[in-house]
Amino acid sequence: MINFHQVHKAYRVSGQDIPALQPCDLQIARGEVFGIIGHSGAGKSTLLRLINRLEEPSGGRIEIDGEDATALDADGLRELRQQIGMIFQHFNLLSSKTVADNVALPLKLAGKLTRNEIDQRVASLLARVGLSDHARKYPAQLSGGQKQRVGIARALATDPKILLCDEATSALDPQTTASVLQLLAEINRELNLTIVLITHEMDVIRRVCDRVAVMDAGVIVEMGPVSQVFLHPKHPTTKRFVQEAEHVDENDQHADFDNVTGRILRLTFQGDATYAPLLGTVARETGVDYSILAGRIDRIKDTPYGQLTLALTGGDTDAALERFAAADVHLEVLR
Ligand SMILES: Nc1ncnc2c1ncn2[C@@H]1O[C@H](COP(=O)(O)OP(=O)(O)OP(=O)(O)O)[C@@H](O)[C@H]1O
Ligand SMILES: [Mg+2]
């Protein structure tokens, strides 16, 4: 659906070119939820805004649904933008218009539907986002979560193929964030909409994304399926985001390990393996004792996972490690 070939972007500031995105290759498949995470200034919004050409690339080629988006004329660009909806951190609603009129606006601008058809479409969009009872209200009369639902309905008005979300949940409390993410996941599933989502929270990525790109200083430093990147982060920036999501203080963790005897290992379980009674079996068979130093059990999108850091003492430690290595888990020996 989205194809970047060596796309780069520099902003011209007082006669100087300041790079914001280094040459970047990226493929996002139809129906995928693709996350972009990175610190402030990493180039996330720049990358996102290149997709609907709110920013002009300095070079490279961008294909959207097989079409060269870098070669479009004004009409072509208007068509492209109707196929790409966008939602924002601060919702960007028109305060002087009702909820229904905000959602109707892109349809009026497109000029393809009659008044009646627009009314019907707006009613079905508001039903879709659970706001049928709020059509005549003004944005100031809504909660943050409701405003973002209006933003989503408006973004979906022209029946786009792609939805771009720039920090769409950053202004919302955790519970409202969860409900908006759930709505995005539903829309993705039911409409097979491709979603590209920027966030600075790994937890948002974990809940809805299929793949993730980690950005640092204009470069994608790590990219892959969320389970891979989240459970086995490689780049220091990725590790920091994962630790933030886990509320782990890296220094604390190492201090703890200094006082622990035995072998230290980390086991990662995914899918059905999460529920298998592996620890007890291995302990019984090899005579090792284990203590749990850190652990978590949660879900990545719909797949359960568990990650445990263990210290092994006594018994046949090598045999235990062999048993773990042969089982349906990911084993890392930390010490
Ligand atoms: N219109 C602009 N003119 C000049 N420089 C810009 C412009 N927009 C962005 N930049 C610069 O480009 C770099 C990347 O900015 P971008 O907005 O893409 O970052 P970001 O990852 O979205 O950050 P944030 O998390 O704060 O939104 C930054 O150094 C920023 O200062
Ligand atoms: Mg940004």
PDB file of N, CA and C in Angstrom, residues 105-147:
ATOM      1  N   LEU A 105     -17.691  17.894   6.549  1.00  0.00           N
ATOM      2  CA  LEU A 105     -16.852  18.842   5.807  1.00  0.00           C
ATOM      3  C   LEU A 105     -16.056  18.230   4.647  1.00  0.00           C
ATOM      4  N   PRO A 106     -15.307  17.146   4.888  1.00  0.00           N
ATOM      5  CA  PRO A 106     -14.546  16.580   3.757  1.00  0.00           C
ATOM      6  C   PRO A 106     -15.448  16.103   2.623  1.00  0.00           C
ATOM      7  N   LEU A 107     -16.678  15.672   2.965  1.00  0.00           N
ATOM      8  CA  LEU A 107     -17.608  15.207   1.923  1.00  0.00           C
ATOM      9  C   LEU A 107     -18.095  16.391   1.097  1.00  0.00           C
ATOM     10  N   LYS A 108     -18.343  17.531   1.765  1.00  0.00           N
ATOM     11  CA  LYS A 108     -18.763  18.734   1.039  1.00  0.00           C
ATOM     12  C   LYS A 108     -17.639  19.211   0.129  1.00  0.00           C
ATOM     13  N   LEU A 109     -16.408  19.176   0.655  1.00  0.00           N
ATOM     14  CA  LEU A 109     -15.257  19.624  -0.141  1.00  0.00           C
ATOM     15  C   LEU A 109     -15.051  18.724  -1.355  1.00  0.00           C
ATOM     16  N   ALA A 110     -15.266  17.407  -1.171  1.00  0.00           N
ATOM     17  CA  ALA A 110     -15.076  16.482  -2.284  1.00  0.00           C
ATOM     18  C   ALA A 110     -16.129  16.710  -3.363  1.00  0.00           C
ATOM     19  N   GLY A 111     -17.321  17.155  -2.946  1.00  0.00           N
ATOM     20  CA  GLY A 111     -18.358  17.551  -3.897  1.00  0.00           C
ATOM     21  C   GLY A 111     -18.920  16.420  -4.747  1.00  0.00           C
ATOM     22  N   LYS A 112     -18.872  15.187  -4.223  1.00  0.00           N
ATOM     23  CA  LYS A 112     -19.336  14.064  -5.045  1.00  0.00           C
ATOM     24  C   LYS A 112     -20.729  13.585  -4.642  1.00  0.00           C
ATOM     25  N   LEU A 113     -21.164  13.925  -3.417  1.00  0.00           N
ATOM     26  CA  LEU A 113     -22.425  13.409  -2.904  1.00  0.00           C
ATOM     27  C   LEU A 113     -23.469  14.524  -2.791  1.00  0.00           C
ATOM     28  N   THR A 114     -24.748  14.135  -2.874  1.00  0.00           N
ATOM     29  CA  THR A 114     -25.834  15.092  -2.640  1.00  0.00           C
ATOM     30  C   THR A 114     -25.944  15.344  -1.136  1.00  0.00           C
ATOM     31  N   ARG A 115     -26.714  16.354  -0.784  1.00  0.00           N
ATOM     32  CA  ARG A 115     -26.918  16.695   0.624  1.00  0.00           C
ATOM     33  C   ARG A 115     -27.465  15.526   1.416  1.00  0.00           C
ATOM     34  N   ASN A 116     -28.449  14.881   0.796  1.00  0.00           N
ATOM     35  CA  ASN A 116     -29.075  13.738   1.434  1.00  0.00           C
ATOM     36  C   ASN A 116     -28.089  12.597   1.686  1.00  0.00           C
ATOM     37  N   GLU A 117     -27.293  12.337   0.648  1.00  0.00           N
ATOM     38  CA  GLU A 117     -26.293  11.264   0.766  1.00  0.00           C
ATOM     39  C   GLU A 117     -25.274  11.603   1.850  1.00  0.00           C
ATOM     40  N   ILE A 118     -24.916  12.893   1.914  1.00  0.00           N
ATOM     41  CA  ILE A 118     -23.952  13.309   2.943  1.00  0.00           C
ATOM     42  C   ILE A 118     -24.544  13.076   4.333  1.00  0.00           C
ATOM     43  N   ASP A 119     -25.821  13.465   4.516  1.00  0.00           N
ATOM     44  CA  ASP A 119     -26.467  13.272   5.825  1.00  0.00           C
ATOM     45  C   ASP A 119     -26.448  11.796   6.235  1.00  0.00           C
ATOM     46  N   GLN A 120     -26.763  10.939   5.258  1.00  0.00           N
ATOM     47  CA  GLN A 120     -26.784   9.501   5.560  1.00  0.00           C
ATOM     48  C   GLN A 120     -25.405   8.981   5.926  1.00  0.00           C
ATOM     49  N   ARG A 121     -24.419   9.433   5.137  1.00  0.00           N
ATOM     50  CA  ARG A 121     -23.053   8.977   5.375  1.00  0.00           C
ATOM     51  C   ARG A 121     -22.574   9.454   6.761  1.00  0.00           C
ATOM     52  N   VAL A 122     -22.866  10.701   7.106  1.00  0.00           N
ATOM     53  CA  VAL A 122     -22.457  11.246   8.408  1.00  0.00           C
ATOM     54  C   VAL A 122     -23.119  10.443   9.532  1.00  0.00           C
ATOM     55  N   ALA A 123     -24.405  10.127   9.367  1.00  0.00           N
ATOM     56  CA  ALA A 123     -25.104   9.358  10.406  1.00  0.00           C
ATOM     57  C   ALA A 123     -24.438   7.998  10.589  1.00  0.00           C
ATOM     58  N   SER A 124     -24.056   7.347   9.483  1.00  0.00           N
ATOM     59  CA  SER A 124     -23.463   6.017   9.632  1.00  0.00           C
ATOM     60  C   SER A 124     -22.046   6.115  10.209  1.00  0.00           C
ATOM     61  N   LEU A 125     -21.323   7.187   9.862  1.00  0.00           N
ATOM     62  CA  LEU A 125     -19.974   7.364  10.436  1.00  0.00           C
ATOM     63  C   LEU A 125     -20.061   7.618  11.945  1.00  0.00           C
ATOM     64  N   LEU A 126     -21.023   8.431  12.356  1.00  0.00           N
ATOM     65  CA  LEU A 126     -21.155   8.726  13.789  1.00  0.00           C
ATOM     66  C   LEU A 126     -21.584   7.477  14.549  1.00  0.00           C
ATOM     67  N   ALA A 127     -22.415   6.648  13.921  1.00  0.00           N
ATOM     68  CA  ALA A 127     -22.790   5.385  14.553  1.00  0.00           C
ATOM     69  C   ALA A 127     -21.544   4.506  14.698  1.00  0.00           C
ATOM     70  N   ARG A 128     -20.721   4.487  13.658  1.00  0.00           N
ATOM     71  CA  ARG A 128     -19.491   3.683  13.633  1.00  0.00           C
ATOM     72  C   ARG A 128     -18.586   3.998  14.818  1.00  0.00           C
ATOM     73  N   VAL A 129     -18.478   5.290  15.174  1.00  0.00           N
ATOM     74  CA  VAL A 129     -17.572   5.692  16.258  1.00  0.00           C
ATOM     75  C   VAL A 129     -18.322   5.891  17.577  1.00  0.00           C
ATOM     76  N   GLY A 130     -19.598   5.505  17.602  1.00  0.00           N
ATOM     77  CA  GLY A 130     -20.360   5.533  18.853  1.00  0.00           C
ATOM     78  C   GLY A 130     -20.780   6.918  19.311  1.00  0.00           C
ATOM     79  N   LEU A 131     -21.060   7.822  18.366  1.00  0.00           N
ATOM     80  CA  LEU A 131     -21.413   9.198  18.741  1.00  0.00           C
ATOM     81  C   LEU A 131     -22.761   9.638  18.174  1.00  0.00           C
ATOM     82  N   SER A 132     -23.629   8.688  17.859  1.00  0.00           N
ATOM     83  CA  SER A 132     -24.915   9.047  17.238  1.00  0.00           C
ATOM     84  C   SER A 132     -25.682  10.083  18.061  1.00  0.00           C
ATOM     85  N   ASP A 133     -25.572  10.007  19.374  1.00  0.00           N
ATOM     86  CA  ASP A 133     -26.349  10.912  20.232  1.00  0.00           C
ATOM     87  C   ASP A 133     -25.725  12.300  20.362  1.00  0.00           C
ATOM     88  N   HIS A 134     -24.581  12.514  19.743  1.00  0.00           N
ATOM     89  CA  HIS A 134     -23.873  13.777  19.959  1.00  0.00           C
ATOM     90  C   HIS A 134     -23.772  14.630  18.700  1.00  0.00           C
ATOM     91  N   ALA A 135     -24.537  14.273  17.674  1.00  0.00           N
ATOM     92  CA  ALA A 135     -24.377  14.901  16.356  1.00  0.00           C
ATOM     93  C   ALA A 135     -24.538  16.422  16.396  1.00  0.00           C
ATOM     94  N   ARG A 136     -25.422  16.925  17.238  1.00  0.00           N
ATOM     95  CA  ARG A 136     -25.729  18.357  17.221  1.00  0.00           C
ATOM     96  C   ARG A 136     -24.905  19.155  18.225  1.00  0.00           C
ATOM     97  N   LYS A 137     -24.011  18.466  18.927  1.00  0.00           N
ATOM     98  CA  LYS A 137     -23.160  19.165  19.903  1.00  0.00           C
ATOM     99  C   LYS A 137     -22.011  19.875  19.205  1.00  0.00           C
ATOM    100  N   TYR A 138     -21.367  20.780  19.915  1.00  0.00           N
ATOM    101  CA  TYR A 138     -20.153  21.437  19.423  1.00  0.00           C
ATOM    102  C   TYR A 138     -18.944  20.795  20.111  1.00  0.00           C
ATOM    103  N   PRO A 139     -17.763  20.861  19.461  1.00  0.00           N
ATOM    104  CA  PRO A 139     -16.584  20.195  20.030  1.00  0.00           C
ATOM    105  C   PRO A 139     -16.338  20.549  21.502  1.00  0.00           C
ATOM    106  N   ALA A 140     -16.577  21.800  21.900  1.00  0.00           N
ATOM    107  CA  ALA A 140     -16.311  22.202  23.288  1.00  0.00           C
ATOM    108  C   ALA A 140     -17.181  21.439  24.287  1.00  0.00           C
ATOM    109  N   GLN A 141     -18.261  20.845  23.794  1.00  0.00           N
ATOM    110  CA  GLN A 141     -19.164  20.114  24.696  1.00  0.00           C
ATOM    111  C   GLN A 141     -18.804  18.629  24.799  1.00  0.00           C
ATOM    112  N   LEU A 142     -17.667  18.235  24.221  1.00  0.00           N
ATOM    113  CA  LEU A 142     -17.270  16.818  24.213  1.00  0.00           C
ATOM    114  C   LEU A 142     -16.033  16.581  25.062  1.00  0.00           C
ATOM    115  N   SER A 143     -15.874  15.328  25.520  1.00  0.00           N
ATOM    116  CA  SER A 143     -14.631  14.924  26.191  1.00  0.00           C
ATOM    117  C   SER A 143     -13.544  14.717  25.147  1.00  0.00           C
ATOM    118  N   GLY A 144     -12.312  14.596  25.614  1.00  0.00           N
ATOM    119  CA  GLY A 144     -11.190  14.379  24.700  1.00  0.00           C
ATOM    120  C   GLY A 144     -11.381  13.140  23.842  1.00  0.00           C
ATOM    121  N   GLY A 145     -11.807  12.057  24.467  1.00  0.00           N
ATOM    122  CA  GLY A 145     -12.005  10.808  23.733  1.00  0.00           C
ATOM    123  C   GLY A 145     -13.090  10.952  22.680  1.00  0.00           C
ATOM    124  N   GLN A 146     -14.169  11.669  23.032  1.00  0.00           N
ATOM    125  CA  GLN A 146     -15.248  11.901  22.061  1.00  0.00           C
ATOM    126  C   GLN A 146     -14.756  12.777  20.914  1.00  0.00           C
ATOM    127  N   LYS A 147     -13.933  13.789  21.234  1.00  0.00           N
ATOM    128  CA  LYS A 147     -13.394  14.638  20.158  1.00  0.00           C
ATOM    129  C   LYS A 147     -12.571  13.804  19.183  1.00  0.00           C
TER     130      LYS A 147
END
